[in-house]
PDB file of C-alpha atoms in Angstrom:
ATOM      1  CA  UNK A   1     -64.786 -12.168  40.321  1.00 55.00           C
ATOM      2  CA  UNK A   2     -67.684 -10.129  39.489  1.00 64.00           C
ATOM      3  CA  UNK A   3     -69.828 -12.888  39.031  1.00 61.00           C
ATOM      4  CA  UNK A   4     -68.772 -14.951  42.532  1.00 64.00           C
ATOM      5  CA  UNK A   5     -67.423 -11.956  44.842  1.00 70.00           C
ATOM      6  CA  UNK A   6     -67.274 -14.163  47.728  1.00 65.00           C
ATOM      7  CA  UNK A   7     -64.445 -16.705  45.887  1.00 69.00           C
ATOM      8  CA  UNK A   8     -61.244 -15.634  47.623  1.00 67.00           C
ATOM      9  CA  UNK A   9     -59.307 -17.722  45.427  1.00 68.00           C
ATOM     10  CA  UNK A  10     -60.872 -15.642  42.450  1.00 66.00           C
ATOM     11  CA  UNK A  11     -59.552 -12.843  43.278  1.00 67.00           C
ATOM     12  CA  UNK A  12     -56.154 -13.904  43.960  1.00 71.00           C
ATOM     13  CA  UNK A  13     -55.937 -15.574  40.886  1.00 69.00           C
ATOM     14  CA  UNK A  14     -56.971 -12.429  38.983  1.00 69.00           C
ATOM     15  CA  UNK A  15     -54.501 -10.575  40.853  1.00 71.00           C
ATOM     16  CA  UNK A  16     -51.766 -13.114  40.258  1.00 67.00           C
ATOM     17  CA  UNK A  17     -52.012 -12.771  36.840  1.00 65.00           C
ATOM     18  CA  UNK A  18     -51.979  -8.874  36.464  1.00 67.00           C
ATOM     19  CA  UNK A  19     -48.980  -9.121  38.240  1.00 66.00           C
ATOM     20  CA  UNK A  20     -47.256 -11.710  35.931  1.00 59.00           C
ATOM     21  CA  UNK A  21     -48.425  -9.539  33.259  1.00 61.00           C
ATOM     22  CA  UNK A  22     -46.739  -6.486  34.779  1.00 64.00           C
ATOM     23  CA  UNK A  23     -49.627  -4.753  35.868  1.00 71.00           C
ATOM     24  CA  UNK A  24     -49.302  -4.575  39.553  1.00 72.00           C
ATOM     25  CA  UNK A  25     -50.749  -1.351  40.058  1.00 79.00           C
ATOM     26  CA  UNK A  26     -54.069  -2.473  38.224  1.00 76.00           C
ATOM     27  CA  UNK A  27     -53.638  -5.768  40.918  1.00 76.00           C
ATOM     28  CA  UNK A  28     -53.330  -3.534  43.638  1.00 79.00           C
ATOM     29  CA  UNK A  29     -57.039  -2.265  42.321  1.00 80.00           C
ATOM     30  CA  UNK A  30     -58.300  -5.270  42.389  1.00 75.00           C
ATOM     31  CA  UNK A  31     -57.144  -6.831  45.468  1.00 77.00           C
ATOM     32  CA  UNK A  32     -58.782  -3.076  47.354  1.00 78.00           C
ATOM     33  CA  UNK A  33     -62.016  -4.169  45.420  1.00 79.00           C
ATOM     34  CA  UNK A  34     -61.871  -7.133  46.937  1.00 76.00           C
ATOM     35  CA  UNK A  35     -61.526  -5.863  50.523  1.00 76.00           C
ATOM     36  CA  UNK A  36     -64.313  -3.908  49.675  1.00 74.00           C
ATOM     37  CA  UNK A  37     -65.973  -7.385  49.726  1.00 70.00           C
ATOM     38  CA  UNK A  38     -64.828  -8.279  52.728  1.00 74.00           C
ATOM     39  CA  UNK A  39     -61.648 -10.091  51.606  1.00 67.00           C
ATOM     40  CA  UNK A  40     -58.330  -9.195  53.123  1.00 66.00           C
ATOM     41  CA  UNK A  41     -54.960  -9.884  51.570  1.00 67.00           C
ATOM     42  CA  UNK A  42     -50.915  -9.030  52.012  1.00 63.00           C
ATOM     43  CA  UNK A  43     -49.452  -6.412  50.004  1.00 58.00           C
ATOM     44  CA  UNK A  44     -48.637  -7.385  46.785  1.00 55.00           C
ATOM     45  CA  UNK A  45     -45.272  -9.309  46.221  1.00 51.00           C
ATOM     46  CA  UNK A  46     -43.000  -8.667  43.300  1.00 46.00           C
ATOM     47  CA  UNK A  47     -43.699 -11.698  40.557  1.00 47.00           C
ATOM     48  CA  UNK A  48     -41.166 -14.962  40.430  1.00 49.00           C
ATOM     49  CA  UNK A  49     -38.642 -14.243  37.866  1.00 49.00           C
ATOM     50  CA  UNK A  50     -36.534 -16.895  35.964  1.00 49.00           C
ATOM     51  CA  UNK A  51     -32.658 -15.984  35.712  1.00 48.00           C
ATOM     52  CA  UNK A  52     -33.935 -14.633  32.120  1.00 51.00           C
ATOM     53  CA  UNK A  53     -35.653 -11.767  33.714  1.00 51.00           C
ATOM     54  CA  UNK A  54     -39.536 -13.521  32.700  1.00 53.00           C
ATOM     55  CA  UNK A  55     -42.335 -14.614  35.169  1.00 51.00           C
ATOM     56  CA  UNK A  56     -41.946 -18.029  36.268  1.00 49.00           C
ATOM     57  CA  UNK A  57     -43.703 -20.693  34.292  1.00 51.00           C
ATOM     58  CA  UNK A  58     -44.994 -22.321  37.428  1.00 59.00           C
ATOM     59  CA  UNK A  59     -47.517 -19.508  38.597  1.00 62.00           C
ATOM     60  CA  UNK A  60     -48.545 -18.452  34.965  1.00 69.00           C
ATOM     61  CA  UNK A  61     -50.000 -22.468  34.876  1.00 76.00           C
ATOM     62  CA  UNK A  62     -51.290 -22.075  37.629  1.00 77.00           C
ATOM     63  CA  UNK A  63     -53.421 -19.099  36.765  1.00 79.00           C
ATOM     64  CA  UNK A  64     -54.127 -20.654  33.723  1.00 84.00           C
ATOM     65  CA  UNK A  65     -55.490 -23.781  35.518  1.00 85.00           C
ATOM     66  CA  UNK A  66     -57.825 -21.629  37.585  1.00 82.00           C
ATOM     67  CA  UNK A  67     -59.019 -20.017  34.855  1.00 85.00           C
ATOM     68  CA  UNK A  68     -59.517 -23.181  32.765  1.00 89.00           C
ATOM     69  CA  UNK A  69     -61.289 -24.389  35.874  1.00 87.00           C
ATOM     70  CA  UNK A  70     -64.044 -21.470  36.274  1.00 86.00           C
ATOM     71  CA  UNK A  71     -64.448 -21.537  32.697  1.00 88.00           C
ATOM     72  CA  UNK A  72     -65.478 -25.120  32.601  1.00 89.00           C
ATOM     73  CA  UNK A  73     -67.724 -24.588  35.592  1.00 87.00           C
ATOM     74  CA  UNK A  74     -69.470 -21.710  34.094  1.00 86.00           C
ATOM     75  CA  UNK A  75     -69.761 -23.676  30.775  1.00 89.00           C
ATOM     76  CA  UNK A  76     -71.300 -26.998  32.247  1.00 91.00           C
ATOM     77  CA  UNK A  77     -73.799 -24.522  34.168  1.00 88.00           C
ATOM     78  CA  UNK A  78     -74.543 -22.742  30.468  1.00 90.00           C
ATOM     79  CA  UNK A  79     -73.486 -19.433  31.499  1.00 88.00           C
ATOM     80  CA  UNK A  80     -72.665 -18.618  28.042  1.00 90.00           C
ATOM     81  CA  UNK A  81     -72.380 -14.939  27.954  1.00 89.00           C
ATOM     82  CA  UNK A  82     -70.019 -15.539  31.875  1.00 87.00           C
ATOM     83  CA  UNK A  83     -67.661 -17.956  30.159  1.00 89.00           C
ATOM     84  CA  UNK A  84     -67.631 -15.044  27.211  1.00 92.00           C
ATOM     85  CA  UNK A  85     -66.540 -12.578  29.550  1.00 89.00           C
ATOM     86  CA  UNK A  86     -64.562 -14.307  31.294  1.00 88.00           C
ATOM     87  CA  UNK A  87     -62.248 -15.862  28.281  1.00 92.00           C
ATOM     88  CA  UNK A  88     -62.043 -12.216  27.450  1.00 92.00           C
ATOM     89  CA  UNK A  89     -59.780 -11.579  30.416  1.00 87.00           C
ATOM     90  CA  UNK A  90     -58.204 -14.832  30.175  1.00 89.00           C
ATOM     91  CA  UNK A  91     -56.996 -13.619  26.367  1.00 93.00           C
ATOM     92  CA  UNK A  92     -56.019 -10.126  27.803  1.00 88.00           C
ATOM     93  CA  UNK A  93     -53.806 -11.736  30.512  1.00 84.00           C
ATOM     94  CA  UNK A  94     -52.794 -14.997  29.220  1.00 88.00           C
ATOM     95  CA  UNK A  95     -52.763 -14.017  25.315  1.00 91.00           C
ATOM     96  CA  UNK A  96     -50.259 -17.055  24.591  1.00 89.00           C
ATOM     97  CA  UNK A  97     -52.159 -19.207  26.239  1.00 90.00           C
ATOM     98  CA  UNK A  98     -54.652 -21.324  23.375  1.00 92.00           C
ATOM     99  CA  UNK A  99     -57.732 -22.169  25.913  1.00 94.00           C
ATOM    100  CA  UNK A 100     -58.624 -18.738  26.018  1.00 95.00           C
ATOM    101  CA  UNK A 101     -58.507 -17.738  22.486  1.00 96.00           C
ATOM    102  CA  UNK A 102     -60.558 -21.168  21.425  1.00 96.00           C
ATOM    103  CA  UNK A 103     -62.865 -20.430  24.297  1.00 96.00           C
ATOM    104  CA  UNK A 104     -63.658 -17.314  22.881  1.00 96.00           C
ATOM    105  CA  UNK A 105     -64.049 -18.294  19.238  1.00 97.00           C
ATOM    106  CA  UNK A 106     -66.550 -20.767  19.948  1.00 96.00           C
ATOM    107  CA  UNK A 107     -68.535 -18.236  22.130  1.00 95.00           C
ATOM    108  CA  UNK A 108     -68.858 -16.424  18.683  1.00 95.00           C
ATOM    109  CA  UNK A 109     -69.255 -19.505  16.745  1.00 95.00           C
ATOM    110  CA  UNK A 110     -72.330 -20.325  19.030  1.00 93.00           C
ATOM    111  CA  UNK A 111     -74.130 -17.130  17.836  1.00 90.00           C
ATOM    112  CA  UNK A 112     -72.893 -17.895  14.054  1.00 89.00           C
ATOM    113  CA  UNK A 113     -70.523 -15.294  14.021  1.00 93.00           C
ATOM    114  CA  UNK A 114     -68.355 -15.981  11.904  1.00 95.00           C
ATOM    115  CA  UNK A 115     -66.453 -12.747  11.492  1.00 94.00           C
ATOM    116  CA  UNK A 116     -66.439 -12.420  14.919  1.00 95.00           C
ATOM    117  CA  UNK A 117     -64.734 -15.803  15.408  1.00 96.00           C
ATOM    118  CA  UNK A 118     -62.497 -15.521  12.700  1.00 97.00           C
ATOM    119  CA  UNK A 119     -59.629 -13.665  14.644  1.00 97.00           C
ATOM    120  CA  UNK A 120     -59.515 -15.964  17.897  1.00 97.00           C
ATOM    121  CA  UNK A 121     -60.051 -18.697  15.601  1.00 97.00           C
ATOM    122  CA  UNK A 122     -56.782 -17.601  13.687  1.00 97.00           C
ATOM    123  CA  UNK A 123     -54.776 -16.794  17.393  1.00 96.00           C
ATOM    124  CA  UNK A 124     -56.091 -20.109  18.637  1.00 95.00           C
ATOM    125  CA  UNK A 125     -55.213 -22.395  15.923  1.00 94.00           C
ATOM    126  CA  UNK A 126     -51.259 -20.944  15.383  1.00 93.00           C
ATOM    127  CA  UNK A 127     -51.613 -21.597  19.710  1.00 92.00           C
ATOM    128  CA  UNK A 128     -52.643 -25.367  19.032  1.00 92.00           C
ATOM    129  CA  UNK A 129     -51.882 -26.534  16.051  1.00 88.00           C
ATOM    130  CA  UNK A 130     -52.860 -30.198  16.598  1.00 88.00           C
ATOM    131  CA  UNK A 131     -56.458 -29.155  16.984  1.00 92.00           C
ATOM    132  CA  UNK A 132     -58.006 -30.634  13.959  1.00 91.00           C
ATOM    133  CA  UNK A 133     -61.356 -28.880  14.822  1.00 94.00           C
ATOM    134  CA  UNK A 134     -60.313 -25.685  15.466  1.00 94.00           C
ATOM    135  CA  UNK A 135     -58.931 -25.993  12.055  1.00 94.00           C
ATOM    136  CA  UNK A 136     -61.936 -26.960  10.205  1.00 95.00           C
ATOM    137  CA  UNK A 137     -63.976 -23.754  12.029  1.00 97.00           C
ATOM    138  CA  UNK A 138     -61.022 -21.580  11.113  1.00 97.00           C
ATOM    139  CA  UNK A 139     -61.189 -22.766   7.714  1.00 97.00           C
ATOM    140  CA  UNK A 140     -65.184 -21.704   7.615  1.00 97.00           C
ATOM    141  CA  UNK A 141     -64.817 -18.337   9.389  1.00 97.00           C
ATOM    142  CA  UNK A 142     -62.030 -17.490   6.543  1.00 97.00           C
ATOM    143  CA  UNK A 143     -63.933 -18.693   3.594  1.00 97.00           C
ATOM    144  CA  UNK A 144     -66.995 -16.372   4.486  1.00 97.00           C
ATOM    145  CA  UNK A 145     -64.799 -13.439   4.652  1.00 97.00           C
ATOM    146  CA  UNK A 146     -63.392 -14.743   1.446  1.00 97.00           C
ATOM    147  CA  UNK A 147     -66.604 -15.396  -0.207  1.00 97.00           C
ATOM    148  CA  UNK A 148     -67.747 -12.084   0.719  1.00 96.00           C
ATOM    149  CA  UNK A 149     -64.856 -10.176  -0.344  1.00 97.00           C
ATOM    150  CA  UNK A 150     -65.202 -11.796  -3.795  1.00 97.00           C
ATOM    151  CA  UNK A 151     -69.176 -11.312  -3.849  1.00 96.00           C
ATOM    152  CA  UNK A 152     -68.219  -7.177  -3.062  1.00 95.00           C
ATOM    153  CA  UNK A 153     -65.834  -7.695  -6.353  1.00 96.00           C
ATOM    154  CA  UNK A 154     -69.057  -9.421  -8.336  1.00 96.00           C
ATOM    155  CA  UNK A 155     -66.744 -12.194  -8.768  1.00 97.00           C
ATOM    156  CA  UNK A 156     -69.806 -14.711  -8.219  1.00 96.00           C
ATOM    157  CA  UNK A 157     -68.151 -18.102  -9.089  1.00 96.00           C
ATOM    158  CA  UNK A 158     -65.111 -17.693  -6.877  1.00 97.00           C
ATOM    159  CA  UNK A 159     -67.832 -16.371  -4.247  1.00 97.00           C
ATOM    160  CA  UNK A 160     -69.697 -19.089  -4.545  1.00 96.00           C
ATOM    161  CA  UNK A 161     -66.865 -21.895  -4.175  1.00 97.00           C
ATOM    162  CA  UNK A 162     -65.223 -20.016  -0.994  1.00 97.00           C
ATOM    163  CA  UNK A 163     -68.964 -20.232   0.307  1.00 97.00           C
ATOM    164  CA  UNK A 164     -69.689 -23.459  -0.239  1.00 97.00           C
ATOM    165  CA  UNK A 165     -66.710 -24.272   1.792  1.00 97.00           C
ATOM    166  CA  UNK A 166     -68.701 -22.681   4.718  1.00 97.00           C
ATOM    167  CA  UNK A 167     -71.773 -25.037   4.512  1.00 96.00           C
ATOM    168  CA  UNK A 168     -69.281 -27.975   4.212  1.00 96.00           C
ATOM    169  CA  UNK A 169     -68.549 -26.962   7.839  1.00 96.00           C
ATOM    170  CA  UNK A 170     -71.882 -25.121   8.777  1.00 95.00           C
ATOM    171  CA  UNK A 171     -75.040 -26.536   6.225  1.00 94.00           C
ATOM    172  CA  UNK A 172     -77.425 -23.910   7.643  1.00 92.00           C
ATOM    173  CA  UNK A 173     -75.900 -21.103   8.641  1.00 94.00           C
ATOM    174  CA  UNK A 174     -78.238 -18.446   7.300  1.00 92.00           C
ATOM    175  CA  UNK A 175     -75.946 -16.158   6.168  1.00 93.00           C
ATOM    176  CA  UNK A 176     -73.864 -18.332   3.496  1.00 95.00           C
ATOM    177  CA  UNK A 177     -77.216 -19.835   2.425  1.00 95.00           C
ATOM    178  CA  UNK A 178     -78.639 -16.507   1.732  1.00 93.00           C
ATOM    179  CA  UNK A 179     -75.461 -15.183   0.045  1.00 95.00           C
ATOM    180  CA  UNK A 180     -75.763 -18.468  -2.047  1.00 96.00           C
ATOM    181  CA  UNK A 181     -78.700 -18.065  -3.383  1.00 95.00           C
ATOM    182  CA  UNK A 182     -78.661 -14.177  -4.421  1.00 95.00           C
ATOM    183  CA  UNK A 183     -75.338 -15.460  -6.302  1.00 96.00           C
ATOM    184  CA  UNK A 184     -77.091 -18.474  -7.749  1.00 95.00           C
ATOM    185  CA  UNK A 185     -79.861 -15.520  -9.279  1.00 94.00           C
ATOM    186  CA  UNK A 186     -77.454 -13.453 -10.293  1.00 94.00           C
ATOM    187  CA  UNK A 187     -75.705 -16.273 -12.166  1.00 95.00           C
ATOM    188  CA  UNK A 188     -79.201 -17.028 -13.967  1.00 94.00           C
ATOM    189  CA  UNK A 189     -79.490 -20.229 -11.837  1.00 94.00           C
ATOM    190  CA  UNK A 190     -83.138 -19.215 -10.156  1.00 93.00           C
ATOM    191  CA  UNK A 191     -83.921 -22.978  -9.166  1.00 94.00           C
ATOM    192  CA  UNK A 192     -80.856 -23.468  -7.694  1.00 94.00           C
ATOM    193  CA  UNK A 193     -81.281 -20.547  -5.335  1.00 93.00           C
ATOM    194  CA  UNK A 194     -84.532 -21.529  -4.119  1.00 94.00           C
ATOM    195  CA  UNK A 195     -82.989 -24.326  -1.230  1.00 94.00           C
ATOM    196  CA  UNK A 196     -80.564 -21.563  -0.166  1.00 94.00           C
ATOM    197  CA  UNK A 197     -83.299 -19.280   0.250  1.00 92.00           C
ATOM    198  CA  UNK A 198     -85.350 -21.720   2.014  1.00 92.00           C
ATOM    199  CA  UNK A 199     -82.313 -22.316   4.399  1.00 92.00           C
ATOM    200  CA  UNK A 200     -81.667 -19.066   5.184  1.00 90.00           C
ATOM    201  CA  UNK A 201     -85.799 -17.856   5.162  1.00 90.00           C
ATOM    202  CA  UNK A 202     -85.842 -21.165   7.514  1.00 88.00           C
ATOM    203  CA  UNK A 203     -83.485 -20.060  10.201  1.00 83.00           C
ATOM    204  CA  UNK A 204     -84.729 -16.702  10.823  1.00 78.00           C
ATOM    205  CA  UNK A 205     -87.875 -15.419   9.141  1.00 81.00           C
ATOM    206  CA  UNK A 206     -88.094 -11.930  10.516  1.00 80.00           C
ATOM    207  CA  UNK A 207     -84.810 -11.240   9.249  1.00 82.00           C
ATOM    208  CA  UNK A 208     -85.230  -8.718   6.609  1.00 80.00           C
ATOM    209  CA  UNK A 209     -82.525  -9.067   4.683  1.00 82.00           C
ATOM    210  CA  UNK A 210     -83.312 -12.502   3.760  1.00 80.00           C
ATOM    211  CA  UNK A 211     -86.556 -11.748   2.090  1.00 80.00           C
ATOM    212  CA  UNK A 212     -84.147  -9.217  -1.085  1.00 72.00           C
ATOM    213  CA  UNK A 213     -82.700 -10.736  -3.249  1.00 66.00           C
TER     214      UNK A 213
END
């Protein structure tokens, strides 16, 4: 909504969803910002149960669906850091819902950020399971936190192997390569390092931290 005020059907699908999440008075704020841009709508009904007591399936898909929608929109335009935001709310409203989550992993994955990916990677992948990708990036995101960890513990080898996993998946991501090839020096393996090094060096020069070893 804040990047296309003018879509009424935005803001009533933002609304929706607050109120299937149980947060109608934070829908009633929305729906007054809205009037604010000229958009008028009824007073807020209560939410569709199921004789359980939950929210009806059938609107929750349907909120889902309109989010899917924008976020595909915003993504074929390359409004990377819109379709960030905006699978940030979808997670918040919709957090058993797998698009969001694996939207939002690969938002962090497109700035090799690993770390950052690693927990909607790990929400995403228990969400679809049959998503052999999402496996093989989940796989990379937790072997650089493993290969870290280790490295911390001067356990070099172990480092090393958990690292290597991450270049199976991403062969130049400058932080694995540099990591490598301190671990290859420390190990006594200097010629080794040196195509790490050059990796790393190669991605991002006037990064400091790649030029100590």
């Amino acid at each position: 909504v804040a990047l296309c005020p003018e879509r009424r059907d935005y803001w009533a699908a933002y609304a929706d969803a607050l109120v299937l999440a149980g947060q109608r008075e934070r829908a009633a704020q929305v729906l007054e910002s809205a009037r604010e841009h000229g958009l008028v709508f009824d007073a807020i009904a209560a939410a569709p149960e199921q004789s359980g007591g939950e929210p009806a399936a059938e609107p929750m898909d349907a909120v889902a669906n309109e989010f899917i929608a924008t976020l595909e929109t915003l993504s074929a335009k390359g409004l990377n850091d819109s379709v960030e935001q905006l699978a940030q709310q979808m997670v918040q409203l919709l957090p058993e819902h797998g698009y969001g989550w694996k939207t939002l992993a690969y938002a962090h994955l497109r700035r090799g950020d690993l770390a950052g990916a690693l927990l909607p990677l790990t929400r995403a992948t228990s969400l679809l399971p049959y998503d052999d990708e999402l496996k093989r990036y989940h796989r990379a995101a937790a072997a650089m936190e493993e290969g870290l960890a280790l490295d911390a513990k001067r356990d070099f080898v172990n480092a090393g192997k958990s690292l290597q996993e991450v270049l199976a998946v991403y062969p130049d991501h400058p932080d694995a390569n540099h990591k490598l090839g301190v671990i290859a020096i420390r190990l006594g393996q200097a010629e080794a390092a040196v195509p790490y090094l050059e990796r790393a060096l190669g991605s991002d020069p006037n990064k400091m931290q790649y030029w100590e070893i």
